[in-house]
PDB file of C-alpha atoms in Angstrom:
ATOM      1  CA  ASP A  84     -20.963  26.671  39.077  1.00  0.00           C
ATOM      2  CA  ASP A  85     -23.291  29.333  40.062  1.00  0.00           C
ATOM      3  CA  PHE A  86     -20.707  31.586  41.197  1.00  0.00           C
ATOM      4  CA  ASN A  87     -22.564  32.134  44.455  1.00  0.00           C
ATOM      5  CA  ASP A  88     -19.904  32.048  46.901  1.00  0.00           C
ATOM      6  CA  ASN A  89     -17.313  35.011  45.786  1.00  0.00           C
ATOM      7  CA  THR A  90     -14.686  32.401  45.955  1.00  0.00           C
ATOM      8  CA  LYS A  91     -13.239  30.451  42.819  1.00  0.00           C
ATOM      9  CA  THR A  92     -13.176  26.903  43.460  1.00  0.00           C
ATOM     10  CA  GLY A  93     -11.451  24.127  41.135  1.00  0.00           C
ATOM     11  CA  TRP A  94     -10.859  26.655  38.482  1.00  0.00           C
ATOM     12  CA  THR A  95      -7.194  27.248  36.896  1.00  0.00           C
ATOM     13  CA  ASP A  96      -6.400  30.390  35.210  1.00  0.00           C
ATOM     14  CA  PHE A  97      -4.496  31.103  32.079  1.00  0.00           C
ATOM     15  CA  THR A  98      -3.133  34.268  30.632  1.00  0.00           C
ATOM     16  CA  PHE A  99      -0.066  35.171  28.440  1.00  0.00           C
ATOM     17  CA  ILE A 100       0.555  38.258  30.601  1.00  0.00           C
ATOM     18  CA  PRO A 101       1.337  36.929  34.368  1.00  0.00           C
ATOM     19  CA  GLY A 102      -1.527  38.157  36.605  1.00  0.00           C
ATOM     20  CA  TYR A 103      -3.507  40.239  34.054  1.00  0.00           C
ATOM     21  CA  GLY A 104      -7.125  39.616  33.036  1.00  0.00           C
ATOM     22  CA  LEU A 105      -7.784  36.769  35.530  1.00  0.00           C
ATOM     23  CA  PRO A 106     -11.436  36.211  36.129  1.00  0.00           C
ATOM     24  CA  VAL A 107     -12.870  37.179  39.592  1.00  0.00           C
ATOM     25  CA  GLU A 108     -15.796  35.403  41.083  1.00  0.00           C
ATOM     26  CA  SER A 109     -18.162  38.374  43.062  1.00  0.00           C
ATOM     27  CA  GLY A 110     -22.002  38.601  43.128  1.00  0.00           C
ATOM     28  CA  GLY A 111     -23.203  35.526  41.354  1.00  0.00           C
ATOM     29  CA  GLN A 112     -20.617  36.269  38.222  1.00  0.00           C
ATOM     30  CA  PHE A 113     -17.254  35.224  37.000  1.00  0.00           C
ATOM     31  CA  ARG A 114     -16.169  38.217  35.456  1.00  0.00           C
ATOM     32  CA  PHE A 115     -12.952  38.798  33.230  1.00  0.00           C
ATOM     33  CA  ASP A 116     -11.831  42.476  33.134  1.00  0.00           C
ATOM     34  CA  LEU A 117      -9.621  43.164  30.465  1.00  0.00           C
ATOM     35  CA  ALA A 118      -8.115  46.911  29.923  1.00  0.00           C
ATOM     36  CA  PRO A 119      -6.666  47.631  26.843  1.00  0.00           C
ATOM     37  CA  VAL A 120      -3.007  46.936  26.784  1.00  0.00           C
ATOM     38  CA  GLY A 121      -2.029  47.650  23.122  1.00  0.00           C
ATOM     39  CA  GLN A 122      -1.870  44.183  21.848  1.00  0.00           C
ATOM     40  CA  ASP A 123      -4.036  41.154  21.314  1.00  0.00           C
ATOM     41  CA  ILE A 124      -4.625  39.305  24.716  1.00  0.00           C
ATOM     42  CA  PHE A 125      -6.444  36.171  25.832  1.00  0.00           C
ATOM     43  CA  THR A 126      -7.100  35.198  29.177  1.00  0.00           C
ATOM     44  CA  ALA A 127      -8.809  31.734  30.343  1.00  0.00           C
ATOM     45  CA  SER A 128     -10.104  29.617  33.235  1.00  0.00           C
ATOM     46  CA  GLN A 129     -10.858  26.098  33.124  1.00  0.00           C
ATOM     47  CA  LYS A 130     -13.218  24.101  35.630  1.00  0.00           C
ATOM     48  CA  VAL A 131     -10.370  21.358  36.402  1.00  0.00           C
ATOM     49  CA  SER A 132     -12.086  19.864  39.547  1.00  0.00           C
ATOM     50  CA  ASP A 133     -14.795  18.581  36.834  1.00  0.00           C
ATOM     51  CA  PRO A 134     -13.230  16.626  33.864  1.00  0.00           C
ATOM     52  CA  ILE A 135     -15.230  16.055  30.947  1.00  0.00           C
ATOM     53  CA  GLU A 136     -15.042  13.106  29.009  1.00  0.00           C
ATOM     54  CA  LEU A 137     -15.893  13.055  25.158  1.00  0.00           C
ATOM     55  CA  ALA A 138     -16.204   9.243  24.373  1.00  0.00           C
ATOM     56  CA  GLU A 139     -18.035   6.995  21.682  1.00  0.00           C
ATOM     57  CA  GLY A 140     -21.815   7.062  22.172  1.00  0.00           C
ATOM     58  CA  ARG A 141     -21.783  10.139  24.606  1.00  0.00           C
ATOM     59  CA  THR A 142     -23.439  13.688  24.236  1.00  0.00           C
ATOM     60  CA  VAL A 143     -22.059  16.776  26.467  1.00  0.00           C
ATOM     61  CA  GLU A 144     -23.414  19.975  26.344  1.00  0.00           C
ATOM     62  CA  LEU A 145     -21.910  23.198  27.780  1.00  0.00           C
ATOM     63  CA  ARG A 146     -23.347  26.147  28.665  1.00  0.00           C
ATOM     64  CA  VAL A 147     -22.548  29.708  30.129  1.00  0.00           C
ATOM     65  CA  ASP A 148     -24.621  32.729  30.550  1.00  0.00           C
ATOM     66  CA  VAL A 149     -23.110  35.826  29.126  1.00  0.00           C
ATOM     67  CA  THR A 150     -24.638  39.100  30.897  1.00  0.00           C
ATOM     68  CA  GLU A 151     -22.189  41.466  29.526  1.00  0.00           C
ATOM     69  CA  SER A 152     -19.718  41.787  26.809  1.00  0.00           C
ATOM     70  CA  SER A 153     -17.578  44.584  25.301  1.00  0.00           C
ATOM     71  CA  GLY A 154     -16.847  45.525  21.851  1.00  0.00           C
ATOM     72  CA  ALA A 155     -15.367  44.147  18.820  1.00  0.00           C
ATOM     73  CA  ASN A 156     -12.913  41.310  18.914  1.00  0.00           C
ATOM     74  CA  ALA A 157     -13.832  41.130  22.831  1.00  0.00           C
ATOM     75  CA  PHE A 158     -15.048  37.175  22.416  1.00  0.00           C
ATOM     76  CA  ALA A 159     -16.584  35.556  25.052  1.00  0.00           C
ATOM     77  CA  MET A 160     -16.042  32.168  24.529  1.00  0.00           C
ATOM     78  CA  LEU A 161     -17.125  28.743  25.847  1.00  0.00           C
ATOM     79  CA  GLY A 162     -15.294  25.584  25.182  1.00  0.00           C
ATOM     80  CA  PHE A 163     -14.050  22.084  25.777  1.00  0.00           C
ATOM     81  CA  VAL A 164     -10.223  22.068  26.091  1.00  0.00           C
ATOM     82  CA  PRO A 165      -8.371  18.281  26.226  1.00  0.00           C
ATOM     83  CA  ALA A 166      -6.360  18.089  29.569  1.00  0.00           C
ATOM     84  CA  SER A 167      -3.421  17.497  27.553  1.00  0.00           C
ATOM     85  CA  GLU A 168      -3.454  20.932  25.824  1.00  0.00           C
ATOM     86  CA  SER A 169      -3.115  24.636  27.201  1.00  0.00           C
ATOM     87  CA  PRO A 170      -6.024  26.795  27.055  1.00  0.00           C
ATOM     88  CA  GLY A 171      -3.340  29.392  25.192  1.00  0.00           C
ATOM     89  CA  THR A 172      -3.767  26.671  22.349  1.00  0.00           C
ATOM     90  CA  MET A 173      -7.555  26.523  22.535  1.00  0.00           C
ATOM     91  CA  ALA A 174      -7.146  23.390  21.134  1.00  0.00           C
ATOM     92  CA  GLY A 175     -10.484  21.610  21.246  1.00  0.00           C
ATOM     93  CA  TYR A 176     -14.164  23.020  20.656  1.00  0.00           C
ATOM     94  CA  ALA A 177     -14.919  26.460  21.313  1.00  0.00           C
ATOM     95  CA  LEU A 178     -17.786  28.709  20.643  1.00  0.00           C
ATOM     96  CA  ALA A 179     -16.854  32.205  20.601  1.00  0.00           C
ATOM     97  CA  LYS A 180     -19.068  35.477  20.338  1.00  0.00           C
ATOM     98  CA  ASP A 181     -18.356  39.121  19.775  1.00  0.00           C
ATOM     99  CA  PRO A 182     -20.801  41.819  18.552  1.00  0.00           C
ATOM    100  CA  THR A 183     -20.263  40.902  14.814  1.00  0.00           C
ATOM    101  CA  THR A 184     -18.976  37.577  14.612  1.00  0.00           C
ATOM    102  CA  VAL A 185     -19.674  33.863  15.567  1.00  0.00           C
ATOM    103  CA  LEU A 186     -16.878  31.343  15.256  1.00  0.00           C
ATOM    104  CA  LEU A 187     -17.074  27.249  16.254  1.00  0.00           C
ATOM    105  CA  THR A 188     -13.397  26.395  16.823  1.00  0.00           C
ATOM    106  CA  LYS A 189     -11.027  23.659  16.786  1.00  0.00           C
ATOM    107  CA  GLY A 190      -7.989  25.821  17.831  1.00  0.00           C
ATOM    108  CA  ILE A 191      -6.743  29.785  17.698  1.00  0.00           C
ATOM    109  CA  GLN A 192      -7.219  30.380  13.957  1.00  0.00           C
ATOM    110  CA  LYS A 193      -8.665  27.054  13.539  1.00  0.00           C
ATOM    111  CA  TYR A 194     -12.448  28.092  12.579  1.00  0.00           C
ATOM    112  CA  LEU A 195     -14.992  25.507  11.909  1.00  0.00           C
ATOM    113  CA  VAL A 196     -17.308  27.917  11.348  1.00  0.00           C
ATOM    114  CA  GLU A 197     -16.635  31.646  10.781  1.00  0.00           C
ATOM    115  CA  ASP A 198     -20.189  33.679  10.319  1.00  0.00           C
ATOM    116  CA  SER A 199     -19.907  37.209  10.303  1.00  0.00           C
ATOM    117  CA  GLY A 200     -22.940  38.030   8.205  1.00  0.00           C
ATOM    118  CA  PRO A 201     -26.386  39.257   9.182  1.00  0.00           C
ATOM    119  CA  GLY A 202     -27.034  36.095  11.342  1.00  0.00           C
ATOM    120  CA  ALA A 203     -24.059  36.787  13.511  1.00  0.00           C
ATOM    121  CA  SER A 204     -25.424  40.272  14.354  1.00  0.00           C
ATOM    122  CA  ILE A 205     -27.249  39.244  17.422  1.00  0.00           C
ATOM    123  CA  PRO A 206     -27.255  40.377  21.263  1.00  0.00           C
ATOM    124  CA  ASN A 207     -23.954  40.486  22.712  1.00  0.00           C
ATOM    125  CA  GLN A 208     -25.390  40.367  26.252  1.00  0.00           C
ATOM    126  CA  ASN A 209     -28.023  38.680  28.302  1.00  0.00           C
ATOM    127  CA  VAL A 210     -27.331  35.273  26.035  1.00  0.00           C
ATOM    128  CA  THR A 211     -26.326  32.072  26.534  1.00  0.00           C
ATOM    129  CA  LEU A 212     -23.695  30.269  24.656  1.00  0.00           C
ATOM    130  CA  SER A 213     -24.532  26.724  24.270  1.00  0.00           C
ATOM    131  CA  LEU A 214     -21.907  23.828  22.966  1.00  0.00           C
ATOM    132  CA  THR A 215     -23.059  20.496  22.490  1.00  0.00           C
ATOM    133  CA  LEU A 216     -20.709  17.763  21.445  1.00  0.00           C
ATOM    134  CA  ALA A 217     -21.822  14.428  20.458  1.00  0.00           C
ATOM    135  CA  VAL A 218     -19.299  11.509  19.387  1.00  0.00           C
ATOM    136  CA  GLN A 219     -20.781   9.028  16.841  1.00  0.00           C
ATOM    137  CA  GLY A 220     -18.443   6.638  14.610  1.00  0.00           C
ATOM    138  CA  GLY A 221     -15.691   7.958  15.811  1.00  0.00           C
ATOM    139  CA  ASN A 222     -16.727  11.661  14.547  1.00  0.00           C
ATOM    140  CA  VAL A 223     -17.498  14.676  16.986  1.00  0.00           C
ATOM    141  CA  GLN A 224     -20.833  16.514  16.130  1.00  0.00           C
ATOM    142  CA  ILE A 225     -19.891  20.302  17.336  1.00  0.00           C
ATOM    143  CA  THR A 226     -23.527  22.250  17.618  1.00  0.00           C
ATOM    144  CA  GLY A 227     -22.887  25.757  18.636  1.00  0.00           C
ATOM    145  CA  ARG A 228     -26.357  27.604  20.089  1.00  0.00           C
ATOM    146  CA  ILE A 229     -26.847  31.183  21.035  1.00  0.00           C
ATOM    147  CA  LEU A 230     -29.975  31.764  23.316  1.00  0.00           C
ATOM    148  CA  ASP A 231     -31.634  35.309  23.777  1.00  0.00           C
ATOM    149  CA  HIS A 232     -32.593  35.773  27.236  1.00  0.00           C
ATOM    150  CA  ALA A 233     -35.114  39.098  26.579  1.00  0.00           C
ATOM    151  CA  ASN A 234     -36.554  37.031  23.832  1.00  0.00           C
ATOM    152  CA  ASN A 235     -37.957  34.106  26.037  1.00  0.00           C
ATOM    153  CA  ASN A 236     -34.644  32.149  25.386  1.00  0.00           C
ATOM    154  CA  ALA A 237     -34.942  31.880  21.823  1.00  0.00           C
ATOM    155  CA  VAL A 238     -32.154  30.109  19.561  1.00  0.00           C
ATOM    156  CA  VAL A 239     -31.127  33.431  17.699  1.00  0.00           C
ATOM    157  CA  TRP A 240     -27.912  31.418  16.095  1.00  0.00           C
ATOM    158  CA  GLU A 241     -27.105  27.854  15.451  1.00  0.00           C
ATOM    159  CA  GLN A 242     -24.665  25.827  13.357  1.00  0.00           C
ATOM    160  CA  THR A 243     -23.777  22.025  13.501  1.00  0.00           C
ATOM    161  CA  VAL A 244     -20.552  20.865  11.838  1.00  0.00           C
ATOM    162  CA  VAL A 245     -18.857  17.498  12.050  1.00  0.00           C
ATOM    163  CA  ASP A 246     -15.001  16.897  12.704  1.00  0.00           C
ATOM    164  CA  THR A 247     -13.997  13.432  11.629  1.00  0.00           C
ATOM    165  CA  PRO A 248     -10.884  11.615  11.587  1.00  0.00           C
ATOM    166  CA  ALA A 249      -9.846  12.883   8.054  1.00  0.00           C
ATOM    167  CA  ALA A 250      -8.391  16.529   7.565  1.00  0.00           C
ATOM    168  CA  ASP A 251     -11.810  18.279   7.334  1.00  0.00           C
ATOM    169  CA  PRO A 252     -12.217  21.839   5.190  1.00  0.00           C
ATOM    170  CA  LEU A 253     -12.505  24.566   7.824  1.00  0.00           C
ATOM    171  CA  ALA A 254     -13.729  28.162   7.480  1.00  0.00           C
ATOM    172  CA  ALA A 255     -10.142  29.432   8.136  1.00  0.00           C
ATOM    173  CA  GLY A 256      -6.792  27.562   8.996  1.00  0.00           C
ATOM    174  CA  LEU A 257      -6.122  24.064   8.802  1.00  0.00           C
ATOM    175  CA  ASP A 258      -7.611  21.013  10.714  1.00  0.00           C
ATOM    176  CA  SER A 259      -4.621  20.044  12.400  1.00  0.00           C
ATOM    177  CA  PRO A 260      -4.206  17.830  14.123  1.00  0.00           C
ATOM    178  CA  ALA A 261      -6.982  16.100  11.812  1.00  0.00           C
ATOM    179  CA  ALA A 262      -8.199  13.328  14.389  1.00  0.00           C
ATOM    180  CA  PRO A 263     -11.368  14.806  16.400  1.00  0.00           C
ATOM    181  CA  TYR A 264     -11.016  15.477  20.193  1.00  0.00           C
ATOM    182  CA  ILE A 265     -12.208  12.126  21.807  1.00  0.00           C
ATOM    183  CA  THR A 266     -10.733  12.264  25.182  1.00  0.00           C
ATOM    184  CA  THR A 267     -10.716  13.913  28.464  1.00  0.00           C
ATOM    185  CA  GLY A 268     -10.761  17.775  29.053  1.00  0.00           C
ATOM    186  CA  TYR A 269     -12.381  20.956  30.587  1.00  0.00           C
ATOM    187  CA  PHE A 270     -15.013  23.300  30.627  1.00  0.00           C
ATOM    188  CA  THR A 271     -13.464  26.424  29.616  1.00  0.00           C
ATOM    189  CA  LEU A 272     -14.228  30.193  29.694  1.00  0.00           C
TER     190      LEU A 272
END
């Protein structure tokens, strides 16, 4: 979606607080405006008009340009969420970034990678989030990349992990369900 017609077409929104923080398409952007409400909040939108199939032998790359993002714990997130799951669980695979942390996730509080070291202190605006999912031999290889627009789209962060049918060790949380998500789902922001 190039967000050029000022109309959300084929997107379904999710929020824990009814009507709060839902994205608006305007001026070539898909914008989430989330004013503080005194509690942790989460909103999402899924491109449900174009299902994505993760299948054996298939590689899928999801990308989104982040032109602007705010402070600590305000994560820009790009993900694949199975059609059978709610975006509120963030079950599936996602790349998330705030000013000091980069995450590759398999769900809320289920982090395949949690990087808050020096490598995670990269630009928080004018970047591209890229999530590549490759299915081989019943495993899903998950590669997250962040590209810096100001530096000729140089890769400024990259990590790859593999989700196997066994319960894999995670950086945080438990690998439950252990099986990889080899199914149909949606591009989720």
